Amino acid sequence: MGNFFRVAWVVMRKDLTIEARSREIVFTTLFFAVACVLVFAFALVREGRALEDAAAGILWIAIAFAGTLVLGRTFERERYAQTLQGLLLAPADRPAVYVGKLLGIVALLVAVEIVLLPLVGLMFQAAFANRPLILAALLLAGTLGFGAVGTLFAAMLGRARSRDVLLPVLLYPITIPVIIAGVRGTAALLEAPPDAEMAWFWIGLLTFFDIVFVTLSLWTFEPLMTE
Amino acid sequence: MSRPAFDFTHLTVDDVSRHFGRRRALARVSLECRAGETLGLLGPNGAGKSTLIAILATILAPSSGQVRYGSATGREAGAGLRRTLGLLAHDLYLYPELTARENLEFFARLYGLDDPAACARAALARAGLDERGDELVSGFSRGMRQRLALERALVHHPRLVLLDEPFTGLDDRSSARLIERLADLKKDGCLLIVATHDIGLAEHVIDRAVMLQDGRAMPIPDGTGGLRDRYRQAVGSA
């Protein structure tokens, strides 16, 4: 078990080192996510008042779009010199490689969310600071579920010619329950007063999705990546 | 040098075929290689050399036939087999955004080696890159990357060394160094399989050669004369 987490840590650290050096994924994803929020803000905010629950929806749409970019670029790096094959040739547990990639992607998405939250809060007058810990748990659970499916699909599509088109086509239908749970949970927290009980219900549901998605991905990663 | 728990001293390729859709890349290839032997896979572009190397490296599964590492198939040996394989492929499996040292340390860690920093230092010295170990790989020439990739493939002291066109991009000095390195590996009891179409350089390295043409393997006959002449004869009679 120690070996499993050691490999996951090594893979995640490598991904974050590369990103810290190039900052390519974080900058492009942030730029895209911020542009997305601004466009929606101009469309949905009238005279300083946003549509009900718009902030929750926009936040999660921006996370989903940004997540797709993060997934695509992260695996494009592995495809460039076929380094994913190098990873899979190592005697390490292949599910550990998956977990390492997943943790790296979740870390990048969390960095994007840290910038997105105040921006969405400002543009849509959303009181995200009301229940910060519950919101953090909700975002983390949702990001993990989205990343779990996305990492599997992005790795699987690494050799497909039309991977950029196929990734969202496969990813969005399967992660819709995660996005919906995230939106409803966030909307519950933005009510006045915040409905913490409802938010915890959605966090519970997201945790259930996470367990299902991560378990299925760990189970299928090795056979899917073995030609 | 310690050997891993799973080990073998001979490799048997038995009637291996591989198809990609309707295209046949390998047709009933059989061959053997023993520890301390260097087997050359010769043949023109598209002959099936890289496909065979990928099958031996467990990256591809054969459509039919089997490969035995000692007495075990790849499936039976599992992850333990991967600890004994070192592959230098067309793609070099190097991260251009990392330094040479970081690349080597990363793979050393991935293979669970005891002292990744020391392994990387030794590998950089063998690659003749100790002065440039802290430079990003993206700034390296093809030859430097090739030397680094070779040491990346050998960082865990594999038993079976699979080299696909290892002389690509190397200058004369680096080629001579590679030939010496392969001789050392042979002395250490490695099984070396070298796929190349550079027969001039292969002649200095290989003990025995198999020619691949249109996915079929045929031995290059022993005899007098250089490898190039015997290869031409074999091509002529194919």
Tab-separated table of C-alpha atoms in Angstrom:
chain	number	residue	atom	x	y	z
A	1	MET	CA	0.000	0.000	0.000
A	2	GLY	CA	2.918	2.318	0.813
A	3	ASN	CA	4.276	1.676	-2.650
A	4	PHE	CA	0.914	2.604	-4.197
A	5	PHE	CA	0.846	6.021	-2.521
A	6	ARG	CA	4.548	6.571	-3.192
A	7	VAL	CA	3.965	6.134	-6.934
A	8	ALA	CA	0.838	8.329	-6.854
A	9	TRP	CA	2.814	11.025	-5.034
A	10	VAL	CA	5.748	10.806	-7.478
A	11	VAL	CA	3.429	11.137	-10.489
A	12	MET	CA	1.475	14.029	-8.956
A	13	ARG	CA	4.634	15.857	-7.936
A	14	LYS	CA	6.044	15.488	-11.442
A	15	ASP	CA	2.867	16.958	-12.981
A	16	LEU	CA	2.811	19.872	-10.568
A	17	THR	CA	6.545	20.548	-11.076
A	18	ILE	CA	5.996	20.758	-14.831
A	19	GLU	CA	3.016	23.042	-14.348
A	20	ALA	CA	4.806	25.249	-11.825
A	21	ARG	CA	7.549	25.704	-14.407
A	22	SER	CA	5.383	26.394	-17.453
A	23	ARG	CA	2.166	27.704	-15.786
A	24	GLU	CA	0.615	26.978	-19.156
A	25	ILE	CA	-2.428	25.043	-17.961
A	26	VAL	CA	-3.268	27.309	-15.042
A	27	PHE	CA	-3.018	30.504	-17.111
A	28	THR	CA	-4.957	29.257	-20.137
A	29	THR	CA	-7.617	27.628	-17.971
A	30	LEU	CA	-7.991	30.680	-15.777
A	31	PHE	CA	-8.229	32.975	-18.769
A	32	PHE	CA	-10.929	30.764	-20.264
A	33	ALA	CA	-12.862	30.395	-16.993
A	34	VAL	CA	-12.732	34.125	-16.235
A	35	ALA	CA	-13.908	34.948	-19.775
A	36	CYS	CA	-16.744	32.453	-19.356
A	37	VAL	CA	-17.863	34.042	-16.049
A	38	LEU	CA	-17.678	37.554	-17.494
A	39	VAL	CA	-19.808	36.651	-20.530
A	40	PHE	CA	-22.448	35.067	-18.309
A	41	ALA	CA	-22.317	38.032	-15.943
A	42	PHE	CA	-23.126	40.428	-18.790
A	43	ALA	CA	-25.926	38.141	-19.949
A	44	LEU	CA	-27.537	37.308	-16.631
A	45	VAL	CA	-26.999	40.296	-14.349
A	46	ARG	CA	-29.476	43.162	-14.866
A	47	GLU	CA	-29.209	46.388	-12.857
A	48	GLY	CA	-26.915	44.713	-10.363
A	49	ARG	CA	-29.282	41.795	-9.731
A	50	ALA	CA	-28.518	38.299	-10.943
A	51	LEU	CA	-31.045	35.589	-11.750
A	52	GLU	CA	-31.791	33.300	-8.828
A	53	ASP	CA	-29.221	30.492	-8.507
A	54	ALA	CA	-27.294	31.847	-11.498
A	55	ALA	CA	-24.082	32.136	-9.464
A	56	ALA	CA	-24.152	28.436	-8.542
A	57	GLY	CA	-24.795	27.385	-12.150
A	58	ILE	CA	-22.114	29.678	-13.615
A	59	LEU	CA	-19.552	28.562	-11.038
A	60	TRP	CA	-20.016	24.893	-11.919
A	61	ILE	CA	-20.197	25.495	-15.673
A	62	ALA	CA	-16.901	27.368	-15.452
A	63	ILE	CA	-15.402	24.516	-13.395
A	64	ALA	CA	-16.600	21.901	-15.903
A	65	PHE	CA	-15.285	23.811	-18.931
A	66	ALA	CA	-12.011	24.625	-17.196
A	67	GLY	CA	-11.728	20.998	-16.076
A	68	THR	CA	-12.023	19.782	-19.642
A	69	LEU	CA	-9.170	22.078	-20.648
A	70	VAL	CA	-7.027	20.896	-17.727
A	71	LEU	CA	-7.663	17.253	-18.604
A	72	GLY	CA	-6.906	17.748	-22.292
A	73	ARG	CA	-3.674	19.666	-21.745
A	74	THR	CA	-2.409	17.399	-18.959
A	75	PHE	CA	-2.664	14.326	-21.157
A	76	GLU	CA	-1.434	16.178	-24.240
A	77	ARG	CA	1.831	16.605	-22.341
A	78	GLU	CA	2.011	12.860	-21.759
A	79	ARG	CA	1.201	12.204	-25.411
A	80	TYR	CA	3.844	14.556	-26.795
A	81	ALA	CA	6.767	12.187	-26.133
A	82	GLN	CA	4.573	9.160	-25.363
A	83	THR	CA	5.605	9.497	-21.733
A	84	LEU	CA	2.343	7.913	-20.598
A	85	GLN	CA	3.661	4.725	-22.159
A	86	GLY	CA	6.861	5.244	-20.167
A	87	LEU	CA	4.757	5.487	-17.004
A	88	LEU	CA	2.814	2.358	-17.851
A	89	LEU	CA	6.019	0.432	-18.557
A	90	ALA	CA	7.210	0.987	-15.002
A	91	PRO	CA	6.556	-1.840	-12.532
A	92	ALA	CA	4.350	0.493	-10.510
A	93	ASP	CA	0.684	-0.313	-9.950
A	94	ARG	CA	-1.172	1.250	-12.856
A	95	PRO	CA	-4.032	2.394	-10.631
A	96	ALA	CA	-1.386	4.310	-8.635
A	97	VAL	CA	-0.408	6.121	-11.817
A	98	TYR	CA	-4.098	6.948	-12.298
A	99	VAL	CA	-4.408	8.281	-8.751
A	100	GLY	CA	-1.270	10.407	-9.235
A	101	LYS	CA	-2.684	11.931	-12.420
A	102	LEU	CA	-6.065	12.464	-10.747
A	103	LEU	CA	-4.540	14.245	-7.733
A	104	GLY	CA	-2.515	16.519	-10.020
A	105	ILE	CA	-5.639	17.428	-11.988
A	106	VAL	CA	-7.676	18.041	-8.831
A	107	ALA	CA	-4.887	20.275	-7.475
A	108	LEU	CA	-4.872	22.351	-10.680
A	109	LEU	CA	-8.660	22.653	-10.642
A	110	VAL	CA	-8.655	23.718	-6.991
A	111	ALA	CA	-6.190	26.474	-7.935
A	112	VAL	CA	-8.596	27.614	-10.660
A	113	GLU	CA	-11.556	27.495	-8.231
A	114	ILE	CA	-9.703	29.688	-5.734
A	115	VAL	CA	-9.656	32.455	-8.349
A	116	LEU	CA	-13.137	31.724	-9.721
A	117	LEU	CA	-14.966	31.867	-6.384
A	118	PRO	CA	-14.337	35.535	-5.542
A	119	LEU	CA	-14.897	36.503	-9.173
A	120	VAL	CA	-18.289	34.790	-9.375
A	121	GLY	CA	-19.112	36.127	-5.898
A	122	LEU	CA	-18.323	39.662	-7.029
A	123	MET	CA	-20.096	39.528	-10.403
A	124	PHE	CA	-23.224	37.783	-9.124
A	125	GLN	CA	-23.263	39.166	-5.557
A	126	ALA	CA	-23.112	35.620	-4.229
A	127	ALA	CA	-22.290	35.204	-0.548
A	128	PHE	CA	-19.843	32.309	-0.869
A	129	ALA	CA	-18.213	33.252	2.420
A	130	ASN	CA	-21.333	32.360	4.439
A	131	ARG	CA	-20.354	28.746	5.000
A	132	PRO	CA	-16.773	28.484	3.697
A	133	LEU	CA	-16.001	25.012	5.040
A	134	ILE	CA	-19.175	23.449	3.666
A	135	LEU	CA	-18.545	25.162	0.329
A	136	ALA	CA	-14.958	23.864	0.299
A	137	ALA	CA	-16.203	20.315	0.989
A	138	LEU	CA	-18.783	20.641	-1.782
A	139	LEU	CA	-16.252	21.930	-4.308
A	140	LEU	CA	-13.705	19.295	-3.375
A	141	ALA	CA	-16.219	16.455	-3.632
A	142	GLY	CA	-17.510	17.734	-6.983
A	143	THR	CA	-14.037	18.337	-8.395
A	144	LEU	CA	-12.933	14.853	-7.359
A	145	GLY	CA	-15.933	13.222	-9.069
A	146	PHE	CA	-15.461	15.240	-12.246
A	147	GLY	CA	-11.714	14.594	-12.234
A	148	ALA	CA	-12.114	10.862	-11.564
A	149	VAL	CA	-14.143	10.276	-14.716
A	150	GLY	CA	-12.203	12.841	-16.724
A	151	THR	CA	-8.797	11.384	-15.880
A	152	LEU	CA	-9.900	7.941	-16.969
A	153	PHE	CA	-11.382	9.158	-20.254
A	154	ALA	CA	-8.514	11.526	-21.051
A	155	ALA	CA	-5.978	8.735	-20.493
A	156	MET	CA	-8.057	6.299	-22.509
A	157	LEU	CA	-8.397	8.735	-25.427
A	158	GLY	CA	-4.673	9.524	-25.462
A	159	ARG	CA	-4.155	7.608	-28.687
A	160	ALA	CA	-7.452	8.553	-30.359
A	161	ARG	CA	-7.124	10.967	-33.257
A	162	SER	CA	-10.217	13.009	-32.392
A	163	ARG	CA	-9.602	12.994	-28.632
A	164	ASP	CA	-10.296	16.734	-28.263
A	165	VAL	CA	-13.833	16.226	-29.588
A	166	LEU	CA	-14.455	12.892	-27.921
A	167	LEU	CA	-13.423	13.948	-24.412
A	168	PRO	CA	-16.307	16.400	-23.773
A	169	VAL	CA	-18.732	14.173	-25.685
A	170	LEU	CA	-17.982	11.281	-23.309
A	171	LEU	CA	-17.290	13.293	-20.185
A	172	TYR	CA	-20.259	15.646	-19.887
A	173	PRO	CA	-23.114	13.112	-20.041
A	174	ILE	CA	-21.498	10.980	-17.341
A	175	THR	CA	-20.554	13.880	-15.067
A	176	ILE	CA	-23.923	15.635	-15.316
A	177	PRO	CA	-25.048	14.137	-11.959
A	178	VAL	CA	-21.905	15.610	-10.361
A	179	ILE	CA	-22.499	19.032	-11.901
A	180	ILE	CA	-26.188	19.021	-10.887
A	181	ALA	CA	-25.365	17.978	-7.319
A	182	GLY	CA	-22.688	20.680	-7.182
A	183	VAL	CA	-25.074	23.349	-8.476
A	184	ARG	CA	-27.895	22.371	-6.093
A	185	GLY	CA	-25.539	22.158	-3.108
A	186	THR	CA	-24.003	25.546	-3.900
A	187	ALA	CA	-27.455	27.088	-4.446
A	188	ALA	CA	-28.541	25.788	-1.028
A	189	LEU	CA	-25.554	27.559	0.538
A	190	LEU	CA	-26.388	30.815	-1.247
A	191	GLU	CA	-29.929	30.955	0.088
A	192	ALA	CA	-30.738	33.454	2.823
A	193	PRO	CA	-30.329	31.956	5.356
A	194	PRO	CA	-27.986	29.214	3.977
A	195	ASP	CA	-29.537	25.760	3.983
A	196	ALA	CA	-26.600	23.802	5.417
A	197	GLU	CA	-28.638	20.641	5.850
A	198	MET	CA	-29.520	20.543	2.156
A	199	ALA	CA	-25.899	21.318	1.237
A	200	TRP	CA	-24.723	18.350	3.330
A	201	PHE	CA	-27.247	16.146	1.545
A	202	TRP	CA	-25.695	17.094	-1.820
A	203	ILE	CA	-22.182	16.631	-0.416
A	204	GLY	CA	-23.244	13.144	0.668
A	205	LEU	CA	-24.525	12.426	-2.820
A	206	LEU	CA	-21.320	13.775	-4.367
A	207	THR	CA	-19.274	11.594	-2.030
A	208	PHE	CA	-21.306	8.605	-3.194
A	209	PHE	CA	-20.578	9.542	-6.840
A	210	ASP	CA	-16.889	9.960	-5.969
A	211	ILE	CA	-16.717	6.503	-4.421
A	212	VAL	CA	-18.461	4.933	-7.421
A	213	PHE	CA	-16.418	6.820	-10.041
A	214	VAL	CA	-13.042	6.357	-8.339
A	215	THR	CA	-13.698	2.660	-7.675
A	216	LEU	CA	-14.785	2.030	-11.263
A	217	SER	CA	-11.838	3.994	-12.615
A	218	LEU	CA	-9.308	2.137	-10.444
A	219	TRP	CA	-10.854	-1.104	-11.570
A	220	THR	CA	-10.891	-0.287	-15.277
A	221	PHE	CA	-7.732	1.826	-15.682
A	222	GLU	CA	-5.341	-1.110	-16.022
A	223	PRO	CA	-7.349	-3.102	-18.616
A	224	LEU	CA	-8.195	0.069	-20.552
A	225	MET	CA	-4.582	1.188	-20.692
A	226	THR	CA	-3.286	-2.262	-21.573
A	227	GLU	CA	-3.621	-2.350	-25.332
B	1	MET	CA	23.935	-5.082	-9.086
B	2	SER	CA	20.933	-6.806	-7.521
B	3	ARG	CA	18.404	-8.589	-9.722
B	4	PRO	CA	14.648	-8.344	-9.098
B	5	ALA	CA	12.504	-11.196	-7.753
B	6	PHE	CA	11.258	-12.161	-11.211
B	7	ASP	CA	14.154	-12.888	-13.517
B	8	PHE	CA	14.918	-14.920	-16.615
B	9	THR	CA	17.862	-15.812	-18.783
B	10	HIS	CA	16.195	-16.583	-22.062
B	11	LEU	CA	13.434	-15.160	-24.178
B	12	THR	CA	11.336	-17.154	-26.609
B	13	VAL	CA	9.119	-15.663	-29.272
B	14	ASP	CA	6.866	-18.403	-30.539
B	15	ASP	CA	4.841	-18.000	-33.724
B	16	VAL	CA	3.881	-14.412	-32.957
B	17	SER	CA	1.605	-12.573	-35.373
B	18	ARG	CA	0.162	-9.123	-35.065
B	19	HIS	CA	-2.515	-7.472	-37.154
B	20	PHE	CA	-3.696	-3.866	-37.128
B	21	GLY	CA	-7.155	-4.170	-38.586
B	22	ARG	CA	-6.611	-5.905	-41.908
B	23	ARG	CA	-2.942	-4.969	-42.098
B	24	ARG	CA	-0.525	-7.674	-41.066
B	25	ALA	CA	2.490	-6.226	-39.220
B	26	LEU	CA	4.034	-9.521	-38.063
B	27	ALA	CA	3.450	-12.994	-39.432
B	28	ARG	CA	4.371	-16.047	-37.359
B	29	VAL	CA	7.668	-14.713	-36.058
B	30	SER	CA	9.723	-17.079	-33.918
B	31	LEU	CA	13.085	-16.356	-32.357
B	32	GLU	CA	15.124	-16.798	-29.200
B	33	CYS	CA	17.592	-14.742	-27.260
B	34	ARG	CA	19.746	-15.710	-24.275
B	35	ALA	CA	21.438	-13.772	-21.495
B	36	GLY	CA	24.723	-12.300	-22.660
B	37	GLU	CA	23.611	-12.298	-26.284
B	38	THR	CA	22.852	-9.384	-28.582
B	39	LEU	CA	20.243	-10.127	-31.187
B	40	GLY	CA	19.839	-7.752	-34.106
B	41	LEU	CA	16.496	-7.167	-35.767
B	42	LEU	CA	17.319	-5.902	-39.205
B	43	GLY	CA	15.057	-4.871	-41.988
B	44	PRO	CA	13.794	-1.948	-44.000
B	45	ASN	CA	11.310	0.630	-42.729
B	46	GLY	CA	7.894	-0.878	-42.085
B	47	ALA	CA	9.243	-4.417	-41.815
B	48	GLY	CA	7.718	-4.932	-38.353
B	49	LYS	CA	10.799	-4.299	-36.165
B	50	SER	CA	9.134	-1.687	-33.937
B	51	THR	CA	5.981	-3.788	-33.650
B	52	LEU	CA	8.020	-6.754	-32.455
B	53	ILE	CA	9.916	-4.563	-29.986
B	54	ALA	CA	6.583	-3.205	-28.662
B	55	ILE	CA	5.280	-6.756	-28.214
B	56	LEU	CA	8.451	-7.794	-26.373
B	57	ALA	CA	8.060	-4.712	-24.149
B	58	THR	CA	4.446	-5.750	-23.366
B	59	ILE	CA	3.130	-2.517	-24.877
B	60	LEU	CA	1.313	-4.464	-27.589
B	61	ALA	CA	-0.299	-7.865	-27.279
B	62	PRO	CA	0.286	-10.343	-30.080
B	63	SER	CA	-2.756	-11.263	-32.179
B	64	SER	CA	-1.589	-14.879	-31.950
B	65	GLY	CA	1.411	-16.771	-30.634
B	66	GLN	CA	3.198	-16.017	-27.412
B	67	VAL	CA	6.308	-14.537	-25.889
B	68	ARG	CA	7.904	-16.339	-22.954
B	69	TYR	CA	10.285	-14.605	-20.567
B	70	GLY	CA	12.055	-17.619	-19.114
B	71	SER	CA	9.146	-19.956	-18.547
B	72	ALA	CA	6.498	-17.276	-17.927
B	73	THR	CA	4.362	-15.325	-20.353
B	74	GLY	CA	3.996	-11.577	-19.895
B	75	ARG	CA	0.584	-12.041	-18.283
B	76	GLU	CA	1.918	-14.651	-15.836
B	77	ALA	CA	4.913	-12.531	-14.862
B	78	GLY	CA	2.795	-9.373	-14.348
B	79	ALA	CA	4.317	-6.175	-12.992
B	80	GLY	CA	7.479	-8.054	-11.924
B	81	LEU	CA	8.325	-8.471	-15.597
B	82	ARG	CA	8.198	-4.719	-16.200
B	83	ARG	CA	10.945	-4.287	-13.595
B	84	THR	CA	13.210	-6.379	-15.824
B	85	LEU	CA	12.480	-4.530	-19.087
B	86	GLY	CA	14.321	-1.515	-20.414
B	87	LEU	CA	12.974	0.035	-23.584
B	88	LEU	CA	14.451	2.727	-25.771
B	89	ALA	CA	11.765	3.347	-28.366
B	90	HIS	CA	11.332	5.862	-31.188
B	91	ASP	CA	9.572	8.100	-28.689
B	92	LEU	CA	12.060	8.827	-25.960
B	93	TYR	CA	9.707	8.949	-22.936
B	94	LEU	CA	11.369	12.115	-21.634
B	95	TYR	CA	9.593	15.166	-20.254
B	96	PRO	CA	10.953	18.200	-22.128
B	97	GLU	CA	9.800	20.547	-19.331
B	98	LEU	CA	11.985	18.755	-16.762
B	99	THR	CA	15.762	18.822	-16.496
B	100	ALA	CA	17.796	15.755	-17.435
B	101	ARG	CA	18.382	15.059	-13.736
B	102	GLU	CA	14.704	15.444	-12.853
B	103	ASN	CA	13.729	13.051	-15.636
B	104	LEU	CA	16.155	10.402	-14.392
B	105	GLU	CA	15.194	10.892	-10.750
B	106	PHE	CA	11.513	10.668	-11.645
B	107	PHE	CA	11.939	7.325	-13.401
B	108	ALA	CA	14.258	6.052	-10.658
B	109	ARG	CA	11.531	6.858	-8.104
B	110	LEU	CA	8.871	5.279	-10.276
B	111	TYR	CA	10.938	2.078	-10.366
B	112	GLY	CA	11.329	2.243	-6.589
B	113	LEU	CA	15.126	2.516	-6.664
B	114	ASP	CA	16.816	3.176	-3.338
B	115	ASP	CA	18.743	6.378	-3.986
B	116	PRO	CA	17.197	8.182	-6.982
B	117	ALA	CA	19.615	11.111	-6.776
B	118	ALA	CA	22.656	8.822	-6.887
B	119	CYS	CA	21.113	6.774	-9.711
B	120	ALA	CA	20.507	9.965	-11.691
B	121	ARG	CA	24.061	11.187	-11.063
B	122	ALA	CA	25.542	7.909	-12.265
B	123	ALA	CA	23.247	7.815	-15.304
B	124	LEU	CA	24.128	11.394	-16.250
B	125	ALA	CA	27.808	10.536	-16.053
B	126	ARG	CA	27.291	7.492	-18.292
B	127	ALA	CA	25.371	9.633	-20.782
B	128	GLY	CA	28.184	12.192	-20.768
B	129	LEU	CA	25.707	14.814	-19.601
B	130	ASP	CA	26.890	15.456	-16.056
B	131	GLU	CA	27.716	19.078	-16.916
B	132	ARG	CA	24.243	19.659	-18.346
B	133	GLY	CA	22.154	17.653	-15.914
B	134	ASP	CA	20.325	20.704	-14.625
B	135	GLU	CA	19.274	21.975	-18.049
B	136	LEU	CA	15.804	21.416	-19.421
B	137	VAL	CA	15.542	18.545	-21.870
B	138	SER	CA	13.659	20.841	-24.289
B	139	GLY	CA	16.997	22.571	-24.956
B	140	PHE	CA	18.841	19.352	-25.818
B	141	SER	CA	19.796	18.213	-29.300
B	142	ARG	CA	18.328	14.956	-30.622
B	143	GLY	CA	21.598	13.141	-29.924
B	144	MET	CA	21.721	14.347	-26.322
B	145	ARG	CA	18.110	13.317	-25.803
B	146	GLN	CA	18.887	9.924	-27.282
B	147	ARG	CA	21.791	9.426	-24.864
B	148	LEU	CA	19.651	10.538	-21.955
B	149	ALA	CA	16.769	8.311	-23.033
B	150	LEU	CA	19.101	5.322	-23.196
B	151	GLU	CA	20.176	5.906	-19.598
B	152	ARG	CA	16.536	6.468	-18.632
B	153	ALA	CA	15.769	3.043	-20.076
B	154	LEU	CA	18.678	1.465	-18.197
B	155	VAL	CA	18.384	3.309	-14.883
B	156	HIS	CA	16.876	0.256	-13.145
B	157	HIS	CA	19.398	-2.277	-14.541
B	158	PRO	CA	16.948	-4.272	-16.665
B	159	ARG	CA	17.585	-7.865	-17.739
B	160	LEU	CA	15.997	-7.459	-21.167
B	161	VAL	CA	17.166	-4.381	-23.036
B	162	LEU	CA	15.102	-3.464	-26.085
B	163	LEU	CA	16.563	-0.788	-28.314
B	164	ASP	CA	14.678	0.532	-31.309
B	165	GLU	CA	17.035	2.415	-33.644
B	166	PRO	CA	19.405	3.356	-30.802
B	167	PHE	CA	21.898	5.104	-33.095
B	168	THR	CA	19.393	7.720	-34.275
B	169	GLY	CA	20.838	11.222	-33.969
B	170	LEU	CA	24.138	10.092	-32.469
B	171	ASP	CA	27.454	11.444	-33.728
B	172	ASP	CA	30.451	9.146	-34.243
B	173	ARG	CA	31.753	9.627	-30.713
B	174	SER	CA	28.372	8.965	-29.136
B	175	SER	CA	27.843	5.921	-31.359
B	176	ALA	CA	31.196	4.521	-30.246
B	177	ARG	CA	30.196	5.144	-26.630
B	178	LEU	CA	26.895	3.379	-27.169
B	179	ILE	CA	28.669	0.377	-28.668
B	180	GLU	CA	30.884	0.216	-25.543
B	181	ARG	CA	27.847	0.572	-23.299
B	182	LEU	CA	26.084	-2.292	-25.051
B	183	ALA	CA	29.186	-4.457	-24.716
B	184	ASP	CA	29.163	-3.775	-20.953
B	185	LEU	CA	25.482	-4.703	-20.710
B	186	LYS	CA	26.212	-7.929	-22.550
B	187	LYS	CA	28.994	-8.724	-20.102
B	188	ASP	CA	26.527	-8.094	-17.267
B	189	GLY	CA	24.310	-10.857	-18.634
B	190	CYS	CA	21.583	-8.755	-20.221
B	191	LEU	CA	19.562	-9.976	-23.161
B	192	LEU	CA	19.932	-7.276	-25.785
B	193	ILE	CA	17.636	-6.890	-28.748
B	194	VAL	CA	18.557	-4.112	-31.136
B	195	ALA	CA	16.262	-3.119	-33.998
B	196	THR	CA	18.031	-1.087	-36.615
B	197	HIS	CA	18.432	-0.561	-40.309
B	198	ASP	CA	21.933	0.818	-39.804
B	199	ILE	CA	23.824	-2.354	-40.613
B	200	GLY	CA	27.233	-0.686	-40.538
B	201	LEU	CA	26.846	0.173	-36.856
B	202	ALA	CA	24.877	-2.958	-35.993
B	203	GLU	CA	27.801	-5.079	-37.127
B	204	HIS	CA	29.873	-3.822	-34.184
B	205	VAL	CA	27.182	-4.749	-31.689
B	206	ILE	CA	25.197	-7.839	-32.586
B	207	ASP	CA	26.067	-11.509	-32.198
B	208	ARG	CA	23.259	-12.840	-34.328
B	209	ALA	CA	20.750	-11.222	-36.621
B	210	VAL	CA	17.241	-11.870	-37.773
B	211	MET	CA	15.899	-10.118	-40.797
B	212	LEU	CA	12.324	-8.922	-40.859
B	213	GLN	CA	10.638	-8.251	-44.143
B	214	ASP	CA	6.919	-7.655	-44.576
B	215	GLY	CA	6.410	-8.925	-41.052
B	216	ARG	CA	8.157	-12.255	-41.664
B	217	ALA	CA	11.381	-13.227	-39.887
B	218	MET	CA	14.212	-15.023	-41.599
B	219	PRO	CA	17.618	-15.708	-40.161
B	220	ILE	CA	20.626	-14.085	-41.709
B	221	PRO	CA	22.942	-16.973	-42.459
B	222	ASP	CA	26.259	-17.241	-40.635
B	223	GLY	CA	29.241	-17.393	-42.864
B	224	THR	CA	32.155	-15.477	-44.122
B	225	GLY	CA	31.785	-11.936	-45.323
B	226	GLY	CA	30.424	-8.904	-43.583
B	227	LEU	CA	26.948	-8.591	-42.130
B	228	ARG	CA	25.970	-6.189	-44.896
B	229	ASP	CA	26.815	-8.764	-47.604
B	230	ARG	CA	24.985	-11.556	-45.780
B	231	TYR	CA	22.012	-9.249	-45.215
B	232	ARG	CA	21.928	-8.406	-48.926
B	233	GLN	CA	22.080	-12.110	-49.746
B	234	ALA	CA	19.181	-12.801	-47.397
B	235	VAL	CA	17.164	-9.925	-48.868
B	236	GLY	CA	17.925	-11.234	-52.340
B	237	SER	CA	16.744	-14.720	-51.544
B	238	ALA	CA	13.615	-13.500	-49.703
